[in-house]
mmCIF file of C-alpha atoms and ligand atoms in Angstrom:
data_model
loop_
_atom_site.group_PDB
_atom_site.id
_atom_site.type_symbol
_atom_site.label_atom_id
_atom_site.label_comp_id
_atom_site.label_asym_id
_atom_site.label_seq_id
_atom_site.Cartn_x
_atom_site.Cartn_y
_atom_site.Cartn_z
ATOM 1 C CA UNK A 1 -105.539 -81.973 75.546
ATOM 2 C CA UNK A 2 -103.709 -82.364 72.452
ATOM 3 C CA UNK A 3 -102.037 -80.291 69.902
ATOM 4 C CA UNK A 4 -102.777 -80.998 66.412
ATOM 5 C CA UNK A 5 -100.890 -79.249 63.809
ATOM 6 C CA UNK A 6 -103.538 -79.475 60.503
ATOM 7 C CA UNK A 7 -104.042 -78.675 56.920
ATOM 8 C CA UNK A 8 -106.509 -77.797 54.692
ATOM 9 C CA UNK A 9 -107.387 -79.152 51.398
ATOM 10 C CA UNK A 10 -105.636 -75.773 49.967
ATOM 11 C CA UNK A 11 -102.386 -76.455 52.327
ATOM 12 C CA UNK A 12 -103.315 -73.795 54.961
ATOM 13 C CA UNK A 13 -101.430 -74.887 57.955
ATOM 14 C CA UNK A 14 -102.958 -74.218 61.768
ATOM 15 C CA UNK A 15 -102.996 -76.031 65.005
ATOM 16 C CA UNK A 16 -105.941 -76.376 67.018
ATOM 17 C CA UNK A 17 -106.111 -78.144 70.158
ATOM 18 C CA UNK A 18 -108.503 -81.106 71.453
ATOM 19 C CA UNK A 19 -109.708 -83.028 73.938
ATOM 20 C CA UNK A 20 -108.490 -86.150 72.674
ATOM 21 C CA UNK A 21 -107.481 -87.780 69.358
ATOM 22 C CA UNK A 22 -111.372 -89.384 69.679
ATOM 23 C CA UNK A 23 -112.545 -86.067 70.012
ATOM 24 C CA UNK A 24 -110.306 -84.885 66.742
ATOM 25 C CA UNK A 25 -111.830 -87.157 64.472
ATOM 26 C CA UNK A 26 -115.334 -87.114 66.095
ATOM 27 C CA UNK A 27 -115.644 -83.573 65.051
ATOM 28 C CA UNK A 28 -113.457 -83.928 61.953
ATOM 29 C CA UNK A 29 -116.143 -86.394 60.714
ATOM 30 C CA UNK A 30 -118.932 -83.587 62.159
ATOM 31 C CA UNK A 31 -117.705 -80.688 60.194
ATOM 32 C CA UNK A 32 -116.549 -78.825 63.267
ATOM 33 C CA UNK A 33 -113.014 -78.095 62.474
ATOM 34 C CA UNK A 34 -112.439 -75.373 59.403
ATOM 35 C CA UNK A 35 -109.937 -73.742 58.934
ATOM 36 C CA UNK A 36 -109.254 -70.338 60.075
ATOM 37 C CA UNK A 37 -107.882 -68.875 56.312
ATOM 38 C CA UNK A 38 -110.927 -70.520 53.810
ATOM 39 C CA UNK A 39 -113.270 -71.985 56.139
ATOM 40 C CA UNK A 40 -113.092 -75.639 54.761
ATOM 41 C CA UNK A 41 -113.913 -78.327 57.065
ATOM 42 C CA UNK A 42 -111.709 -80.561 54.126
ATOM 43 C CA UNK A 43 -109.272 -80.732 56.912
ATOM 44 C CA UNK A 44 -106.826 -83.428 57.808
ATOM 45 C CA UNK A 45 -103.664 -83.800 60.371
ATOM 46 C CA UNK A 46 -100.562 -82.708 58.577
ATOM 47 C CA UNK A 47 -98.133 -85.310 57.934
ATOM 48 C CA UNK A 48 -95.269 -84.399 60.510
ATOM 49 C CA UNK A 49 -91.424 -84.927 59.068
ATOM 50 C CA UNK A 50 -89.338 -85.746 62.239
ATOM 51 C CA UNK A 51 -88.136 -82.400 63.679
ATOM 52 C CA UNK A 52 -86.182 -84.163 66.208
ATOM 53 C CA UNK A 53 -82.300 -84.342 65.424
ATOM 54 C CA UNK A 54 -81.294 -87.652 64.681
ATOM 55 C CA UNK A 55 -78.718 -88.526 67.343
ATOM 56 C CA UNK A 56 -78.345 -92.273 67.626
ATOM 57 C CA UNK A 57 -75.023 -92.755 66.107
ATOM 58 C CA UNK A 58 -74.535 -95.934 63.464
ATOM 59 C CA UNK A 59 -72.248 -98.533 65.260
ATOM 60 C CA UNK A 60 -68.712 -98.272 64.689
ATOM 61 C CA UNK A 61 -67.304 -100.504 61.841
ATOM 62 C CA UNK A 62 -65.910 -103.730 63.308
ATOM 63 C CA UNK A 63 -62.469 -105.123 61.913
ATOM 64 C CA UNK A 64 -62.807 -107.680 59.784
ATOM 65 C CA UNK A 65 -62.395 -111.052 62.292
ATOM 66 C CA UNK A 66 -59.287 -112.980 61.801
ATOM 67 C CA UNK A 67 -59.115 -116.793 62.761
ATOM 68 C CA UNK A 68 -56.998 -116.647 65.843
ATOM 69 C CA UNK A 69 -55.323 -119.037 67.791
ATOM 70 C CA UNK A 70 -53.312 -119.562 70.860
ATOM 71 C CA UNK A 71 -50.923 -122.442 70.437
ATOM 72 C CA UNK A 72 -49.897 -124.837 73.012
ATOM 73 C CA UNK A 73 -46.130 -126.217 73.094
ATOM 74 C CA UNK A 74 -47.836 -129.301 71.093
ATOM 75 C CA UNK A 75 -49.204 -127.048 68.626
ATOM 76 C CA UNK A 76 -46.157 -124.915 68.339
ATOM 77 C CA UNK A 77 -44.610 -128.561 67.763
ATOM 78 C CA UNK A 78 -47.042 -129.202 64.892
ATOM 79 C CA UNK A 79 -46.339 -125.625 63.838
ATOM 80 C CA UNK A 80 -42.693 -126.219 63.116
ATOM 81 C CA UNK A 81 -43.160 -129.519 61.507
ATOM 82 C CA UNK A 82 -45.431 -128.105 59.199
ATOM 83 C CA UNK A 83 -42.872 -125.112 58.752
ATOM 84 C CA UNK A 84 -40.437 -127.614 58.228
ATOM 85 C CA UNK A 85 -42.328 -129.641 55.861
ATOM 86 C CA UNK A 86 -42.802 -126.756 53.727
ATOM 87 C CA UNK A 87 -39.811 -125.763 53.696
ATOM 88 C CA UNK A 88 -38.814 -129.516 51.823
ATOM 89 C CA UNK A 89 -41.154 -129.093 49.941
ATOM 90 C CA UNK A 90 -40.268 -125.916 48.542
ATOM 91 C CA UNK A 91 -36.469 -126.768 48.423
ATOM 92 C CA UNK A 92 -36.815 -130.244 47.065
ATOM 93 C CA UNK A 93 -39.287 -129.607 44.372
ATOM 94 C CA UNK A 94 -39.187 -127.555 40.836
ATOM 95 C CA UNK A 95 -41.644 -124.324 41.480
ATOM 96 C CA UNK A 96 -42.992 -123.721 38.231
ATOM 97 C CA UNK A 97 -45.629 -121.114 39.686
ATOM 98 C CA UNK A 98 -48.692 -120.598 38.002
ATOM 99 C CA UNK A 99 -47.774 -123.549 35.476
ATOM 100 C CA UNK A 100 -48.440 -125.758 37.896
ATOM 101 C CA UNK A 101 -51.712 -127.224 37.060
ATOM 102 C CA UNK A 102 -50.690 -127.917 33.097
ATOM 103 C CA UNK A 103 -47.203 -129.273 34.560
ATOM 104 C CA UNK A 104 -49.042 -131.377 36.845
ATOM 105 C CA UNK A 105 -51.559 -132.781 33.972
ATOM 106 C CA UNK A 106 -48.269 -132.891 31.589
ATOM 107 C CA UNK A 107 -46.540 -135.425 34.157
ATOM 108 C CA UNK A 108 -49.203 -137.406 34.698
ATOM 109 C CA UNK A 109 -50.019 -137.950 30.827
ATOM 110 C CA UNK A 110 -46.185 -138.846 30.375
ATOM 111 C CA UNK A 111 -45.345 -135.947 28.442
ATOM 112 C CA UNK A 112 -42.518 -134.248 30.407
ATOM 113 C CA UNK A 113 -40.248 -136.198 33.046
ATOM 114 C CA UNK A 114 -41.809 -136.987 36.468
ATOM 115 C CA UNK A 115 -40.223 -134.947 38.997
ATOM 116 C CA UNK A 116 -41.933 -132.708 42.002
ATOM 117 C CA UNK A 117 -43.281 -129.645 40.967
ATOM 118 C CA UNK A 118 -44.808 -126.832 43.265
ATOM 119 C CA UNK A 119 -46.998 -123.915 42.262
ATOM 120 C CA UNK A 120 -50.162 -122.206 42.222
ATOM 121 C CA UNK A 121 -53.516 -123.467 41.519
ATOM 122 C CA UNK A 122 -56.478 -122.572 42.906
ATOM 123 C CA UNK A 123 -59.274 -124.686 44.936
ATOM 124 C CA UNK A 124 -60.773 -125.380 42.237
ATOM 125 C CA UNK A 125 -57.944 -126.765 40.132
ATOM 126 C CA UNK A 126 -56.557 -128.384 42.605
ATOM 127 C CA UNK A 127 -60.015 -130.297 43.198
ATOM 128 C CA UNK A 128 -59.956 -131.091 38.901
ATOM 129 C CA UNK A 129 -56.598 -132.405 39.575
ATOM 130 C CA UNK A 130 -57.479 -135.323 42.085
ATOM 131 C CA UNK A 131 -60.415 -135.728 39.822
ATOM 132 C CA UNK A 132 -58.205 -136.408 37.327
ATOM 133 C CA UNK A 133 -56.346 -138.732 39.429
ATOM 134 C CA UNK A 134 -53.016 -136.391 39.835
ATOM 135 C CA UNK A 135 -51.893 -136.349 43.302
ATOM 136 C CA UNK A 136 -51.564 -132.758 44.581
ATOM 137 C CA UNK A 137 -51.054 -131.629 48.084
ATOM 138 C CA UNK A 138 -51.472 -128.531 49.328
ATOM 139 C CA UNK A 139 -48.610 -126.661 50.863
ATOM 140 C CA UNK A 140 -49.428 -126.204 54.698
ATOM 141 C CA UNK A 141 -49.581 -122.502 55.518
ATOM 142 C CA UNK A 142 -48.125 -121.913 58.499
ATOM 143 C CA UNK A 143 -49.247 -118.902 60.450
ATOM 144 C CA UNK A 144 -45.905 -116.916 60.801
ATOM 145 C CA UNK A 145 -45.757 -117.104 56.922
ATOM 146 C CA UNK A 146 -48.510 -114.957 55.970
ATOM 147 C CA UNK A 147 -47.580 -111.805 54.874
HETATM 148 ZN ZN1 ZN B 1 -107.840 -73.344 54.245
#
């Protein structure tokens, strides 16, 4: 048997029972359910909302993966050469921060004294630089020096 909570075509709400869902529509189609308020056989399951609680949880926001590493002495090698690198770089050179891309394009066209320069420039104008045929090197970033 099942339990069907219906409607009418004027919204009365009732249940009935049945044999089967089969057996609903079969007399559905037949005329043989009314309803008990009006007496229409205009009647139709109702459509069910979910009474049931929700309960499955959403999943738990995941941090944001970092690239990770774990360094062998070689690496850690490589690490401090890069560190060290940097460091000449940084202590050897003129930075002229974010000036550093018309610096770089004034050097190269003669128009101020050739000399290294460090800055910032983005991917993008550090790509239009080597297009350009101005040699610019990115400063390795070593881990430790983030933040
Ligand atoms: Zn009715």
């Amino acid at each position: 048997m099942i339990k069907y909570a219906l409607a009418c075509e004027q919204a009365h709400e009732f249940e009935s029972w049945f044999p089967s869902s089969e057996a609903f529509e079969e007399q559905r189609k037949r005329g043989f359910v009314t309803c008990p308020f009006c007496n229409s056989t205009e009647v139709d399951k109702q459509i069910m909302a979910p009474s049931v609680a929700r309960t499955d949880k959403l999943p738990a926001a995941q941090p944001e993966a970092q690239p990770m590493a774990v360094l062998t002495d070689k690496e850690q090698e490589i690490r401090a050469a890069l560190r060290a690198l940097r460091e000449q770089v940084l202590k050897n050179s003129e930075d002229v921060g974010k000036n550093f891309v018309e610096e770089a394009r004034k050097m190269h066209f003669g128009e101020t004294e050739e000399r290294s320069i460090h800055g910032e420039a983005d991917f993008e104008e550090a790509r239009a630089l080597l297009e350009e045929g101005i040699d610019v090197l990115p400063i390795p970033v070593v881990p430790d020096d983030r933040n």
